[in-house]
Amino acid sequence: MDKITVKDGTEIYYKDWGTGQPIVFHHGWPLSSDDWDAQMMFFLDKGFRVIAHDRRGHGRSTQTANGHDMDTYAADVAELTAALDLKDAIHVGHSTGGGEVIRYAAKYGKGRVAKVVLVSAVTPIMAQTESNPEGVPLAVFDEIRQGTATQRPQYFKDFTTAFYGYNREGAKVSEGIKENWWRQGMMGGIKAHYDCIKAFSETDFTEDLKSVDVPVLVMHGEDDQIVPIALTGAKAVKLVKDGKLITYPGFPHGMPTTEAATINADLLAFIQA
């Protein structure tokens, strides 16, 4: 297995396939690099070098007790990209991974990052605060914390329904997709998953978005029940210097999986533009 050991001793698992311009995929909570299967296969076939890692505490990386915050996540990515000597890279982040991407690009991306893609991302900030009064009340995230801490196996099973829009009329439910989400989630550490809820909900990425000067594509489903587009994607694109927004009527939060053909085609067009 390919792993690097970062400065605090944490082992970060990663996949690194192919040659050509690198595309780095950053997964959402509480998943792993396996969530990018449809994109890894597609872009590998198109001649790109594809890389995806398991965030610390997630998947096959070390189940650490500490470091579950966006600054540490970004620092881990910086160590990985330095170890692999990645330059002219496209960084694609889904959900929590979108926050990780923009924090990494802002702090460490100079001379390494060519383009950024935020897919169903938590940027600029999810939680309701004094400066973000229309945000999601903290009570919602407290409920996610409670479910994760006390009944994680069943809570994760239930979470897939809204994640993939399977509660909508006419939805074609895939038990395999639901079970694969659960499998990825349960591979990770409960402490990492618990702490990451604060990281993805309360981190403010406003200044990161403003400071990034490479092209940024924001992709968001209009029926995202997990990360509402009005609070995130619609705002994020206005904060970046060179941004483009693509919205998708009826698409759910987990659209890279359920709508892979559409997402992959639009990703490829942006990368090649």
Short mmCIF file of C-alpha atoms in Angstrom, two decimals:
data_model
loop_
_atom_site.label_atom_id
_atom_site.label_comp_id
_atom_site.label_asym_id
_atom_site.label_seq_id
_atom_site.Cartn_x
_atom_site.Cartn_y
_atom_site.Cartn_z
CA MET A 1 0.00 0.00 0.00
CA ASP A 2 1.21 3.53 -0.78
CA LYS A 3 1.50 5.69 2.32
CA ILE A 4 3.50 8.68 3.43
CA THR A 5 4.24 9.55 7.05
CA VAL A 6 3.60 13.23 7.82
CA LYS A 7 5.42 15.25 10.44
CA ASP A 8 3.31 14.14 13.44
CA GLY A 9 3.75 10.46 12.56
CA THR A 10 0.35 10.01 10.92
CA GLU A 11 0.35 7.69 7.91
CA ILE A 12 -1.66 9.02 4.96
CA TYR A 13 -2.80 6.37 2.46
CA TYR A 14 -3.01 7.36 -1.20
CA LYS A 15 -3.51 6.00 -4.71
CA ASP A 16 -1.33 7.30 -7.54
CA TRP A 17 -2.10 5.92 -10.98
CA GLY A 18 -0.97 6.83 -14.49
CA THR A 19 1.10 9.64 -15.98
CA GLY A 20 0.39 13.05 -17.42
CA GLN A 21 -1.08 16.13 -15.79
CA PRO A 22 -2.03 15.26 -12.19
CA ILE A 23 -5.59 15.45 -10.89
CA VAL A 24 -5.86 15.19 -7.10
CA PHE A 25 -9.22 14.14 -5.63
CA HIS A 26 -10.26 15.06 -2.08
CA HIS A 27 -13.15 13.09 -0.57
CA GLY A 28 -16.05 14.12 1.64
CA TRP A 29 -17.05 13.18 5.19
CA PRO A 30 -16.90 10.39 6.42
CA LEU A 31 -15.64 8.62 3.32
CA SER A 32 -12.34 7.67 1.67
CA SER A 33 -10.51 7.90 -1.63
CA ASP A 34 -12.71 5.03 -2.85
CA ASP A 35 -15.55 7.54 -3.26
CA TRP A 36 -13.75 8.79 -6.39
CA ASP A 37 -13.75 5.43 -8.22
CA ALA A 38 -15.87 6.70 -11.13
CA GLN A 39 -13.60 9.73 -11.63
CA MET A 40 -10.29 7.87 -11.13
CA MET A 41 -11.15 5.33 -13.83
CA PHE A 42 -12.50 7.95 -16.25
CA PHE A 43 -9.55 10.34 -16.03
CA LEU A 44 -6.94 7.59 -15.97
CA ASP A 45 -8.40 6.42 -19.28
CA LYS A 46 -8.15 10.00 -20.60
CA GLY A 47 -4.38 10.06 -20.02
CA PHE A 48 -4.18 11.89 -16.70
CA ARG A 49 -2.25 10.97 -13.57
CA VAL A 50 -4.91 10.47 -10.90
CA ILE A 51 -4.25 10.71 -7.17
CA ALA A 52 -6.59 10.36 -4.21
CA HIS A 53 -5.80 10.06 -0.51
CA ASP A 54 -7.65 9.01 2.62
CA ARG A 55 -7.83 11.99 4.97
CA ARG A 56 -6.26 11.36 8.37
CA GLY A 57 -8.60 9.26 10.51
CA HIS A 58 -10.53 8.15 7.41
CA GLY A 59 -10.25 5.00 5.30
CA ARG A 60 -6.82 3.38 5.49
CA SER A 61 -4.97 6.33 7.03
CA THR A 62 -4.00 6.36 10.70
CA GLN A 63 -6.93 6.70 13.09
CA THR A 64 -5.44 9.62 14.96
CA ALA A 65 -7.01 11.25 18.01
CA ASN A 66 -5.84 14.69 16.95
CA GLY A 67 -5.45 16.96 13.95
CA HIS A 68 -9.00 16.86 12.65
CA ASP A 69 -9.15 20.47 11.51
CA MET A 70 -8.80 22.16 8.14
CA ASP A 71 -5.33 23.57 8.77
CA THR A 72 -3.98 20.09 9.53
CA TYR A 73 -5.86 18.51 6.62
CA ALA A 74 -4.32 21.08 4.26
CA ALA A 75 -0.86 20.58 5.77
CA ASP A 76 -1.19 16.81 5.21
CA VAL A 77 -2.06 17.45 1.56
CA ALA A 78 0.94 19.79 1.26
CA GLU A 79 3.24 17.03 2.52
CA LEU A 80 1.67 14.54 0.09
CA THR A 81 1.96 16.83 -2.92
CA ALA A 82 5.57 17.66 -2.02
CA ALA A 83 6.43 13.97 -1.62
CA LEU A 84 4.92 13.22 -5.03
CA ASP A 85 6.38 16.44 -6.48
CA LEU A 86 3.02 17.43 -7.98
CA LYS A 87 3.02 20.56 -10.13
CA ASP A 88 0.45 22.00 -12.56
CA ALA A 89 -2.13 19.91 -10.68
CA ILE A 90 -5.90 20.16 -10.75
CA HIS A 91 -7.38 19.72 -7.27
CA VAL A 92 -10.97 18.47 -7.07
CA GLY A 93 -12.78 18.44 -3.73
CA HIS A 94 -16.20 17.06 -2.88
CA SER A 95 -18.10 18.40 0.14
CA THR A 96 -15.61 18.53 3.07
CA GLY A 97 -12.89 17.87 0.49
CA GLY A 98 -13.79 21.17 -1.18
CA GLY A 99 -12.87 23.00 2.00
CA GLU A 100 -9.63 21.04 2.19
CA VAL A 101 -8.81 21.94 -1.43
CA ILE A 102 -9.36 25.68 -1.08
CA ARG A 103 -7.42 25.86 2.22
CA TYR A 104 -4.55 23.89 0.63
CA ALA A 105 -4.57 26.01 -2.53
CA ALA A 106 -4.60 29.23 -0.54
CA LYS A 107 -1.79 28.27 1.86
CA TYR A 108 0.43 25.94 -0.17
CA GLY A 109 -0.69 25.97 -3.79
CA LYS A 110 1.55 28.68 -5.26
CA GLY A 111 3.40 27.14 -8.19
CA ARG A 112 1.75 23.75 -7.72
CA VAL A 113 -1.98 24.23 -8.37
CA ALA A 114 -3.25 24.93 -11.90
CA LYS A 115 -7.00 24.80 -11.29
CA VAL A 116 -9.47 24.11 -8.48
CA VAL A 117 -12.85 22.37 -8.60
CA LEU A 118 -15.35 22.59 -5.74
CA VAL A 119 -18.03 19.89 -6.03
CA SER A 120 -21.01 20.15 -3.64
CA ALA A 121 -18.52 21.89 -1.37
CA VAL A 122 -18.95 23.31 2.15
CA THR A 123 -17.32 26.62 1.15
CA PRO A 124 -17.48 29.45 2.20
CA ILE A 125 -19.10 28.40 5.53
CA MET A 126 -21.99 26.14 6.48
CA ALA A 127 -22.85 27.03 10.07
CA GLN A 128 -25.01 29.89 11.27
CA THR A 129 -22.91 32.62 12.88
CA GLU A 130 -23.26 36.33 13.56
CA SER A 131 -21.63 37.06 10.22
CA ASN A 132 -23.51 34.22 8.48
CA PRO A 133 -27.04 34.50 9.92
CA GLU A 134 -28.68 32.48 7.13
CA GLY A 135 -26.40 29.48 7.77
CA VAL A 136 -27.43 26.08 9.10
CA PRO A 137 -28.16 26.19 12.87
CA LEU A 138 -25.55 24.50 15.04
CA ALA A 139 -28.30 22.25 16.42
CA VAL A 140 -28.31 20.44 13.07
CA PHE A 141 -24.60 19.65 13.37
CA ASP A 142 -25.08 18.70 17.03
CA GLU A 143 -27.56 16.08 15.83
CA ILE A 144 -24.99 14.74 13.36
CA ARG A 145 -22.43 14.63 16.18
CA GLN A 146 -24.86 12.79 18.45
CA GLY A 147 -25.73 10.23 15.79
CA THR A 148 -22.07 9.68 14.90
CA ALA A 149 -20.92 9.37 18.52
CA THR A 150 -23.66 7.09 19.82
CA GLN A 151 -25.10 5.06 16.93
CA ARG A 152 -22.66 5.41 14.08
CA PRO A 153 -23.46 2.15 12.21
CA GLN A 154 -27.19 2.84 11.94
CA TYR A 155 -26.78 6.60 11.61
CA PHE A 156 -24.45 6.14 8.64
CA LYS A 157 -26.91 3.69 7.05
CA ASP A 158 -29.68 6.26 7.34
CA PHE A 159 -27.51 9.17 6.17
CA THR A 160 -27.14 7.74 2.66
CA THR A 161 -30.81 8.32 1.82
CA ALA A 162 -30.67 12.13 1.67
CA PHE A 163 -27.03 12.11 0.57
CA TYR A 164 -27.96 10.47 -2.73
CA GLY A 165 -31.46 11.93 -3.03
CA TYR A 166 -33.01 8.48 -2.60
CA ASN A 167 -35.87 10.05 -0.63
CA ARG A 168 -37.12 11.86 -3.75
CA GLU A 169 -40.07 10.60 -5.77
CA GLY A 170 -38.95 8.48 -8.68
CA ALA A 171 -35.39 8.04 -7.41
CA LYS A 172 -33.71 4.85 -8.57
CA VAL A 173 -32.18 3.51 -5.37
CA SER A 174 -28.90 1.58 -5.57
CA GLU A 175 -28.33 -0.62 -2.52
CA GLY A 176 -24.74 -1.13 -3.66
CA ILE A 177 -24.03 2.61 -3.59
CA LYS A 178 -25.59 2.91 -0.12
CA GLU A 179 -23.62 -0.05 1.19
CA ASN A 180 -20.39 1.26 -0.33
CA TRP A 181 -20.90 4.61 1.42
CA TRP A 182 -21.45 2.74 4.71
CA ARG A 183 -18.39 0.54 4.11
CA GLN A 184 -16.18 3.59 3.54
CA GLY A 185 -17.56 5.37 6.58
CA MET A 186 -17.10 2.45 8.93
CA MET A 187 -13.46 2.00 7.81
CA GLY A 188 -12.64 5.33 9.43
CA GLY A 189 -12.22 6.27 13.07
CA ILE A 190 -15.15 7.52 15.11
CA LYS A 191 -13.07 10.29 16.76
CA ALA A 192 -11.96 11.58 13.37
CA HIS A 193 -15.53 11.55 12.08
CA TYR A 194 -16.84 13.30 15.21
CA ASP A 195 -14.23 16.06 15.12
CA CYS A 196 -14.51 16.54 11.35
CA ILE A 197 -18.13 17.68 11.77
CA LYS A 198 -16.88 20.88 13.40
CA ALA A 199 -14.21 21.26 10.72
CA PHE A 200 -16.66 21.02 7.80
CA SER A 201 -19.43 23.08 9.39
CA GLU A 202 -17.72 25.90 11.27
CA THR A 203 -14.56 26.64 9.25
CA ASP A 204 -14.82 29.92 7.37
CA PHE A 205 -13.15 29.70 3.95
CA THR A 206 -14.01 33.25 2.83
CA GLU A 207 -10.43 34.55 2.85
CA ASP A 208 -9.12 31.35 1.23
CA LEU A 209 -11.57 31.77 -1.65
CA LYS A 210 -10.62 35.42 -2.09
CA SER A 211 -6.89 34.72 -2.15
CA VAL A 212 -6.80 31.91 -4.72
CA ASP A 213 -5.86 33.29 -8.14
CA VAL A 214 -6.20 30.16 -10.32
CA PRO A 215 -9.43 29.29 -12.19
CA VAL A 216 -12.08 27.79 -9.92
CA LEU A 217 -15.03 25.70 -11.09
CA VAL A 218 -17.95 25.39 -8.65
CA MET A 219 -20.30 22.47 -9.36
CA HIS A 220 -23.42 22.06 -7.23
CA GLY A 221 -26.66 20.12 -7.36
CA GLU A 222 -29.77 22.23 -6.99
CA ASP A 223 -31.38 19.49 -4.88
CA ASP A 224 -28.44 19.07 -2.51
CA GLN A 225 -30.05 18.22 0.85
CA ILE A 226 -26.75 17.99 2.75
CA VAL A 227 -24.92 21.15 1.64
CA PRO A 228 -27.56 23.58 0.35
CA ILE A 229 -26.44 25.42 -2.77
CA ALA A 230 -27.76 28.84 -1.70
CA LEU A 231 -25.52 28.80 1.38
CA THR A 232 -22.40 27.50 -0.34
CA GLY A 233 -21.83 27.18 -4.09
CA ALA A 234 -23.83 30.28 -5.01
CA LYS A 235 -21.78 32.34 -2.55
CA ALA A 236 -18.39 30.72 -3.14
CA VAL A 237 -18.27 31.54 -6.84
CA LYS A 238 -18.73 35.24 -6.06
CA LEU A 239 -15.70 35.29 -3.75
CA VAL A 240 -13.08 33.86 -6.12
CA LYS A 241 -11.16 35.95 -8.65
CA ASP A 242 -11.74 33.64 -11.62
CA GLY A 243 -14.81 31.50 -10.99
CA LYS A 244 -17.41 29.58 -12.95
CA LEU A 245 -20.59 28.03 -11.51
CA ILE A 246 -22.42 25.05 -12.97
CA THR A 247 -25.65 24.05 -11.25
CA TYR A 248 -27.58 20.84 -11.83
CA PRO A 249 -31.39 20.71 -11.46
CA GLY A 250 -32.44 17.74 -9.35
CA PHE A 251 -28.91 16.48 -8.65
CA PRO A 252 -28.16 15.34 -5.06
CA HIS A 253 -25.16 15.88 -2.81
CA GLY A 254 -23.57 12.62 -3.93
CA MET A 255 -23.77 13.53 -7.62
CA PRO A 256 -20.18 12.50 -8.49
CA THR A 257 -21.39 8.93 -7.93
CA THR A 258 -25.04 9.01 -9.03
CA GLU A 259 -24.43 11.36 -11.99
CA ALA A 260 -20.83 10.45 -12.81
CA ALA A 261 -21.18 10.68 -16.60
CA THR A 262 -22.40 14.29 -16.45
CA ILE A 263 -19.95 15.39 -13.76
CA ASN A 264 -16.97 13.75 -15.48
CA ALA A 265 -17.78 15.39 -18.83
CA ASP A 266 -18.03 18.85 -17.28
CA LEU A 267 -14.84 18.30 -15.26
CA LEU A 268 -12.97 17.28 -18.40
CA ALA A 269 -14.22 20.32 -20.32
CA PHE A 270 -13.02 22.64 -17.53
CA ILE A 271 -9.64 20.95 -17.27
CA GLN A 272 -9.08 21.12 -21.03
CA ALA A 273 -10.33 24.71 -21.41
#
